[in-house]
Short mmCIF file of C-alpha atoms in Angstrom, two decimals:
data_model
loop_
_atom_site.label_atom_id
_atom_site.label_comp_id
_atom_site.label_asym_id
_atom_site.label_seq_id
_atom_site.Cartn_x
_atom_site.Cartn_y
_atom_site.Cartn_z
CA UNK A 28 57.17 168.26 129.45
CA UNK A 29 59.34 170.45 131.78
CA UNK A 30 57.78 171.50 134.72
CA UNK A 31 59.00 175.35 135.28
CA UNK A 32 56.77 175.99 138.67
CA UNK A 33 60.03 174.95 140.85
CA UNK A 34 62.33 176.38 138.15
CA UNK A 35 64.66 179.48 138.44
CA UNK A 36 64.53 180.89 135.50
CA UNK A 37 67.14 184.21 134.13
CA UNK A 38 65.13 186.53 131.33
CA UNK A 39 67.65 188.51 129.56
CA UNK A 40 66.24 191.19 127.58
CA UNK A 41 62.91 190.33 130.32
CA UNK A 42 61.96 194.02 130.49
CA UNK A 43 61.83 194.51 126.50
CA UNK A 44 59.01 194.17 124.44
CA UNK A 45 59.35 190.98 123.89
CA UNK A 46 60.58 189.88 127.38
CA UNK A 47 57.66 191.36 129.17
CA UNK A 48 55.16 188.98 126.71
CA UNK A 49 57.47 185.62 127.53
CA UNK A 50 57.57 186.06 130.97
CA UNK A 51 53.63 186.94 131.12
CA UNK A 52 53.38 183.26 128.87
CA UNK A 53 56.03 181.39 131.37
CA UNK A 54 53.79 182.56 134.48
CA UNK A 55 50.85 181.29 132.69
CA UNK A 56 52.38 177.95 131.73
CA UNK A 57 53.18 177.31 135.44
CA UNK A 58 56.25 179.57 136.21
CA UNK A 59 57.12 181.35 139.50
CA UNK A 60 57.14 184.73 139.17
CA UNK A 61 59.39 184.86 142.73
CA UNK A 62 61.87 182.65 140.70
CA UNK A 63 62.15 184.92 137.23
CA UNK A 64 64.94 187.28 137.33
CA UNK A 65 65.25 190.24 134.91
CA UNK A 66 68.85 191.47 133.98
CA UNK A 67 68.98 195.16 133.66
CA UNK A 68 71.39 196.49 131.08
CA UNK A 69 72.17 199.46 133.24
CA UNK A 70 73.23 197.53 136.01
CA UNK A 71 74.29 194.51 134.54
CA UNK A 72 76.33 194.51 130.85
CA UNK A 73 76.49 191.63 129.71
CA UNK A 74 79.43 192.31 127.30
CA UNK A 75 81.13 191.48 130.35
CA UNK A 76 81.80 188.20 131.47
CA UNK A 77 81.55 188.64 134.87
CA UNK A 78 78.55 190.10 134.81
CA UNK A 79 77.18 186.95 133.05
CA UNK A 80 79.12 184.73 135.26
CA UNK A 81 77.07 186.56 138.07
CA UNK A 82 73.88 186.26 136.36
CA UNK A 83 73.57 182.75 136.09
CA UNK A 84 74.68 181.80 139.58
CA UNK A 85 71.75 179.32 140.53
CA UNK A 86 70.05 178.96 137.58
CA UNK A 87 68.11 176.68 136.28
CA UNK A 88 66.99 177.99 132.92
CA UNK A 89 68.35 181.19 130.80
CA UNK A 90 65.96 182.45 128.00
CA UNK A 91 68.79 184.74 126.45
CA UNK A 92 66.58 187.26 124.94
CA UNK A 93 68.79 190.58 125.19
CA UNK A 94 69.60 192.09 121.53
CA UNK A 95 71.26 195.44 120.32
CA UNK A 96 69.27 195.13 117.50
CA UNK A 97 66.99 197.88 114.97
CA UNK A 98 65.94 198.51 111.80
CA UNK A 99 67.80 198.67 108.56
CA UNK A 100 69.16 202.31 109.58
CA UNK A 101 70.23 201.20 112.56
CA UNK A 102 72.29 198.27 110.77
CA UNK A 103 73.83 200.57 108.11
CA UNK A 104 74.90 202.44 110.53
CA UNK A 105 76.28 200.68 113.45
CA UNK A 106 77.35 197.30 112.17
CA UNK A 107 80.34 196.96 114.43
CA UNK A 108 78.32 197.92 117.24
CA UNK A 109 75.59 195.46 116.22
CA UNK A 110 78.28 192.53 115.28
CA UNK A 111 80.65 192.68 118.75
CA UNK A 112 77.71 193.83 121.34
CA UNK A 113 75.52 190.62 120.26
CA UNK A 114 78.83 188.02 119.88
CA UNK A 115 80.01 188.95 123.67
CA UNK A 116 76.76 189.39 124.75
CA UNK A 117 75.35 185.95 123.92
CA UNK A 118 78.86 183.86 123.83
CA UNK A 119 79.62 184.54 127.14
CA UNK A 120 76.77 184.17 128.53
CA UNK A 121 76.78 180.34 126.70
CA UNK A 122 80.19 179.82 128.66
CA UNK A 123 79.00 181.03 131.91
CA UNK A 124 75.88 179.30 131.91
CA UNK A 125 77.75 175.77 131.17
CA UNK A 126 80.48 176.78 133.71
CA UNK A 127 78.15 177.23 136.36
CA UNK A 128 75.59 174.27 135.19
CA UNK A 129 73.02 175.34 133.99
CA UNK A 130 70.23 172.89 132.56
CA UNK A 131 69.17 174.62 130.19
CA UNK A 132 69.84 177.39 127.65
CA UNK A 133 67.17 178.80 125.47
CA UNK A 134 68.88 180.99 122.48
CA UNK A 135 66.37 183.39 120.80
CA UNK A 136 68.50 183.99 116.94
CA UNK A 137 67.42 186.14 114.07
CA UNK A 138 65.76 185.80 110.88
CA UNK A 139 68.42 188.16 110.04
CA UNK A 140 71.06 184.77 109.80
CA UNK A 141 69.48 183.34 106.75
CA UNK A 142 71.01 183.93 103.12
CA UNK A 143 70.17 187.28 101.42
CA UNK A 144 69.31 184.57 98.63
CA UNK A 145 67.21 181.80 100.32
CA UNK A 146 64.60 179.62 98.73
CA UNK A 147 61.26 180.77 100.34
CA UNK A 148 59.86 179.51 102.33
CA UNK A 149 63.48 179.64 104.08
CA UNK A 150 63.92 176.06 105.73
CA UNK A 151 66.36 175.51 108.56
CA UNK A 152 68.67 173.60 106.89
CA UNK A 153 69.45 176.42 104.26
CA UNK A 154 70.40 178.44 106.82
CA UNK A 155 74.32 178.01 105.89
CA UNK A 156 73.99 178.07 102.04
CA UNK A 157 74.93 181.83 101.82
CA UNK A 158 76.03 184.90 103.18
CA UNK A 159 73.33 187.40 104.80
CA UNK A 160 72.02 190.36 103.20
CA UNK A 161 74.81 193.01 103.06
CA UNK A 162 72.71 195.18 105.58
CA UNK A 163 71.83 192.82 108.09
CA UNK A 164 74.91 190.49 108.02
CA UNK A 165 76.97 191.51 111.02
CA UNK A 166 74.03 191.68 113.27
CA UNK A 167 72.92 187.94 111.98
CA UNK A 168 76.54 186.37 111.80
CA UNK A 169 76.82 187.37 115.49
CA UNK A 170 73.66 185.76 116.33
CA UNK A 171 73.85 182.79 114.07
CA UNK A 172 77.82 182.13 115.79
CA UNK A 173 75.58 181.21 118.86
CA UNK A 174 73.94 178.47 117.11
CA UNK A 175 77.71 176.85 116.21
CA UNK A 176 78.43 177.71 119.96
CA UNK A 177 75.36 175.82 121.35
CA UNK A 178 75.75 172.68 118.75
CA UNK A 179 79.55 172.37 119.65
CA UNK A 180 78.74 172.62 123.75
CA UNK A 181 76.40 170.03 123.57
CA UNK A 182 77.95 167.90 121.30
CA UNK A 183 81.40 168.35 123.91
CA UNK A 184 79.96 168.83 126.98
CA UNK A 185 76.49 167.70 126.68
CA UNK A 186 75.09 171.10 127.07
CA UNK A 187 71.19 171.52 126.75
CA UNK A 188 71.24 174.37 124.54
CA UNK A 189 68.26 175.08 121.82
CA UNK A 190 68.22 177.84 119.26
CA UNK A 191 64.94 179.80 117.90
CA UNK A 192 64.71 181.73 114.80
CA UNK A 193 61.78 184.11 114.93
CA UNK A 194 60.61 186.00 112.17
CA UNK A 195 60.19 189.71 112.42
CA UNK A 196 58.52 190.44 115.59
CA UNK A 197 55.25 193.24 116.33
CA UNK A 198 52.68 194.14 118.55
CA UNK A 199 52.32 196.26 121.53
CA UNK A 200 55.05 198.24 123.30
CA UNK A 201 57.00 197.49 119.99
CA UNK A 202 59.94 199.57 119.63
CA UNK A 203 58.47 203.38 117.69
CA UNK A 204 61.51 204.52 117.60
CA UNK A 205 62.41 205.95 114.14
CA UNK A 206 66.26 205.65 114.44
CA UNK A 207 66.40 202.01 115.60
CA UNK A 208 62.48 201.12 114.80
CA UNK A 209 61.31 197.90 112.35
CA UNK A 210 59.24 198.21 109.40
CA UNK A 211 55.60 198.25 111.04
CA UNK A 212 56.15 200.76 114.33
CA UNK A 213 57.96 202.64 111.63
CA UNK A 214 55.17 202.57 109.45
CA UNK A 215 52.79 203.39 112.00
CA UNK A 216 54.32 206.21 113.67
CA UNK A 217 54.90 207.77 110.47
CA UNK A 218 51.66 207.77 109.08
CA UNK A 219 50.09 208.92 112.66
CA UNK A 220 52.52 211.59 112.58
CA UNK A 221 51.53 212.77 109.21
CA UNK A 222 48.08 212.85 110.36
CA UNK A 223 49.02 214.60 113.26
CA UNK A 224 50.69 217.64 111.01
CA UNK A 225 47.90 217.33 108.01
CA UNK A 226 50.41 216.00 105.76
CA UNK A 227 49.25 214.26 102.24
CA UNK A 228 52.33 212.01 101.88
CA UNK A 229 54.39 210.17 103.34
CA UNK A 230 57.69 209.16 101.90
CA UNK A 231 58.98 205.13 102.42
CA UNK A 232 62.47 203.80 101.59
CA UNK A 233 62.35 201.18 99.25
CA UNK A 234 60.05 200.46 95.96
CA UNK A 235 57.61 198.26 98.18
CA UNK A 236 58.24 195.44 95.85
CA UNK A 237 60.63 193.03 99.06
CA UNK A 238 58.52 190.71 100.82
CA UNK A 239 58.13 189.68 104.59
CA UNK A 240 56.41 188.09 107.07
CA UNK A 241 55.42 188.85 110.73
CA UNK A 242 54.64 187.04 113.92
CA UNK A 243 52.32 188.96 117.08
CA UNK A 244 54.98 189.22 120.27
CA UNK A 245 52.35 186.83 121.99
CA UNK A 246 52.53 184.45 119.39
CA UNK A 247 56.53 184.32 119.79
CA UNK A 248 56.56 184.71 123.93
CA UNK A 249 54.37 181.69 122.92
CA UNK A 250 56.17 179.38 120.71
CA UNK A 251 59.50 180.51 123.05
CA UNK A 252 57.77 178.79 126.46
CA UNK A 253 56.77 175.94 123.96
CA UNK A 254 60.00 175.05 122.85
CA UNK A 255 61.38 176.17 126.70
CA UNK A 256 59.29 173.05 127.62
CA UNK A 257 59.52 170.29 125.11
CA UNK A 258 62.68 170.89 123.01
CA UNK A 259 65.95 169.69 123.43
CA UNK A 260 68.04 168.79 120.35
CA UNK A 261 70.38 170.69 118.58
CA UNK A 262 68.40 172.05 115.11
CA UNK A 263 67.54 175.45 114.75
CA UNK A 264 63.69 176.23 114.56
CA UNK A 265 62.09 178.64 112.96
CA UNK A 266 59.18 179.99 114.21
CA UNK A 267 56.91 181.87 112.32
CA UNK A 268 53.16 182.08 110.55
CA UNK A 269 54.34 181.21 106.95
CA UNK A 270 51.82 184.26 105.51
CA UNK A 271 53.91 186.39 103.45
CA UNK A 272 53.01 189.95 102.39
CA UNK A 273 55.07 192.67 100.41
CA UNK A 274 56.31 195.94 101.85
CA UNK A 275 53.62 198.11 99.35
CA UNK A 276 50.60 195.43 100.19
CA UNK A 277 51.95 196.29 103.82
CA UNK A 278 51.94 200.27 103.67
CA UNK A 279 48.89 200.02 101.91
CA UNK A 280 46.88 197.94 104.71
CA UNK A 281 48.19 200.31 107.43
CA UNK A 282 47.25 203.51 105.65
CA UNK A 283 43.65 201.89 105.46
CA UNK A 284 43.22 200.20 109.13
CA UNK A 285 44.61 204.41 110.08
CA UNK A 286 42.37 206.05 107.62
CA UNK A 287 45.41 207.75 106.10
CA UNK A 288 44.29 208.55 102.55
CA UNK A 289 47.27 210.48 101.34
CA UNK A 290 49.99 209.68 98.48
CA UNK A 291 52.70 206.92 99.36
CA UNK A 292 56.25 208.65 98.16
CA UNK A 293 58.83 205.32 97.48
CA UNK A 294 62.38 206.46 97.87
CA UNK A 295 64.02 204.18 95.53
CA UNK A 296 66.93 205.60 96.20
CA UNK A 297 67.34 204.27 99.84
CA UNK A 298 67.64 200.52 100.36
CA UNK A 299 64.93 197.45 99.75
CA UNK A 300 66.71 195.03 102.30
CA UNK A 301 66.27 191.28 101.59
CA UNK A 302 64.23 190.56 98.60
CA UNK A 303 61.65 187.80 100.17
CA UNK A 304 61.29 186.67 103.78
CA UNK A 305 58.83 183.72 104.22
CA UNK A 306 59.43 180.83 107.33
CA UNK A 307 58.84 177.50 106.79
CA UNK A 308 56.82 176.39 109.82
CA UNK A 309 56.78 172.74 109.71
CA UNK A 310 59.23 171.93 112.18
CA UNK A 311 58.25 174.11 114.83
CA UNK A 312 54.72 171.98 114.31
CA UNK A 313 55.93 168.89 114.05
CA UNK A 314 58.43 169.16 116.98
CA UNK A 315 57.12 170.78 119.66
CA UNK A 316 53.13 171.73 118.41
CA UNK A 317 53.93 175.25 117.91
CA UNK A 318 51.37 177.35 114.86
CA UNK A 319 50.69 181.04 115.40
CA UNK A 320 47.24 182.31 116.33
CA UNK A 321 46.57 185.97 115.92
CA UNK A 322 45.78 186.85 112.43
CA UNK A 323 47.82 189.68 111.07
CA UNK A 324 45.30 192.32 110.56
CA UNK A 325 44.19 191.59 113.88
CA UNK A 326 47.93 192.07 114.49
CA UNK A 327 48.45 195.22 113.47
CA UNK A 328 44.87 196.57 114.73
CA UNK A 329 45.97 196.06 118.01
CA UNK A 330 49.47 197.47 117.71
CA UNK A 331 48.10 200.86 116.05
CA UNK A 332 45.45 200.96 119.06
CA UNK A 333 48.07 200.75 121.60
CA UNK A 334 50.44 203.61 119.64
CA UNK A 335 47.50 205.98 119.50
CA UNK A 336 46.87 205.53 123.17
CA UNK A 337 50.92 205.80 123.86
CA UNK A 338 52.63 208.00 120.68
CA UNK A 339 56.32 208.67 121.86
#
């Protein structure tokens, strides 16, 4: 197991909402907090290579976390955006970090890289037997090009580069957002809205009938420090909880756990996404020890706490 209390460790993305939860999980495994440094995207772009040649001057370990990433809005309307701001970002930062020797390289991907048409539970090794959903492809491609980038480094240079695919992420200090916002702050914010303004419906894009699944943000800062310590080979891993629930099912249980009793309006003319999303787990088990602990309704019970206490 790696030791990380002498390590110095680079967190991009270390101030998001999933950043603050690894670095929380990397002090508790051992880490230095004096030795984690935190990237800010206002003062340091990394769509520019010599800011990410700066950033990993005297590193140790880089937990490339940083994303321009959202909801399916977001990716219908800013694919190019989405596709060139997550290539440079994460490619050059691969270069730099072998350039300047860095032991290790910890790639955080997207469930967003599998086929639109993937056998569920999606298994790593299907993970080039298709293209993406339309939606969601340039954002994934980008992110999934890091994986060939990682693979061909090591197997060149020897580089120690791993690559995680989480499922879609929630939990506290999520992104509420409703231009750039996932499925469940979206959800939530729109239903305490409603409640807010007396409203007895709420309209949802969709027909409810896609599938997906969803891991707690401790649960993935979790499985990230995991595989930080004890993986080094060159497969992709997904990480995940393998429960799978529908997009209606999903409405439905948030509705009840707010006490919103009004009618569900499903826009069938907007888009459904990805028909099914369901990880299969056994390899981030069998590798490395990693299963998720916090059971979803739990889940989402303490993410709608936390937006009541903090609506935006």
């Amino acid at each position: 197991m790696l030791d990380l209390s002498n390590k110095r460790i680079l967190v991009t993305g270390g101030a998001g909402f999933l950043g603050k939860q690894v670095i929380k999980q990397l002090i508790q495994t051992g880490a230095n907090l004096d030795k984690i440094t935190v990237p800010r995207s206002s003062e340091c772009d990394l769509r520019q290579l010599d800011n990410c040649q700066q950033a990993v001057l005297e590193q140790d370990i880089i937990i490339h976390l940083a994303a321009h990433v959202g909801g399916i809005g977001l990716n219908r309307e800013k694919p190019a955006e989405l596709f060139y701001d997550n290539l440079m970002m994460g490619t050059q930062l691969i270069h730099a970090a072998y350039q300047a020797g860095v032991a290790k390289f910890v790639c955080v991907g997207t469930i967003c890289a599998y086929p639109n048409f993937t056998p569920v539970p999606f298994k790593e090794d299907d993970l080039w037997n298709g293209y993406p959903e339309e939606t969601n492809a340039p954002y994934g491609i980008a992110k999934k090009a890091l994986l060939v980038q990682l693979q061909s480094y090591r197997q060149q240079y020897g580089f120690n580069g791993i690559y995680l695919l989480p499922v879609n992420l929630y939990g506290p200090e999520d992104n509420f957002d409703p231009r750039s916002s996932h499925v469940i702050p979206a959800l939530i914010r729109k239903v305490y809205e409603a409640q807010q303004r007396g409203d007895k419906q709420i309209p949802v894009w969709g027909d409810g009938s896609p599938t997906r699944e969803f891991l707690y943000s401790t649960d993935a800062a979790r499985g990230i420090v995991i595989a930080t310590q004890l993986y080094n080979d060159s497969e992709p891993i997904n990480l995940g909880t393998n429960y799978e629930i529908s997009i209606r099912n999903l409405v439905e249980l948030i509705c009840e756990l707010m006490e919103f009793e009004g009618e569900i309006i499903w826009e069938t003319d907007k888009p459904n996404g990805q028909p099914r999303r369901c990880l299969d787990t056994t390899r981030a088990k069998e590798y490395f020890g990693f299963t998720a602990q916090i059971e979803f309704k739990q889940g989402l019970k303490n993410t709608i706490d936390w937006y009541r206490k903090n609506p935006s």
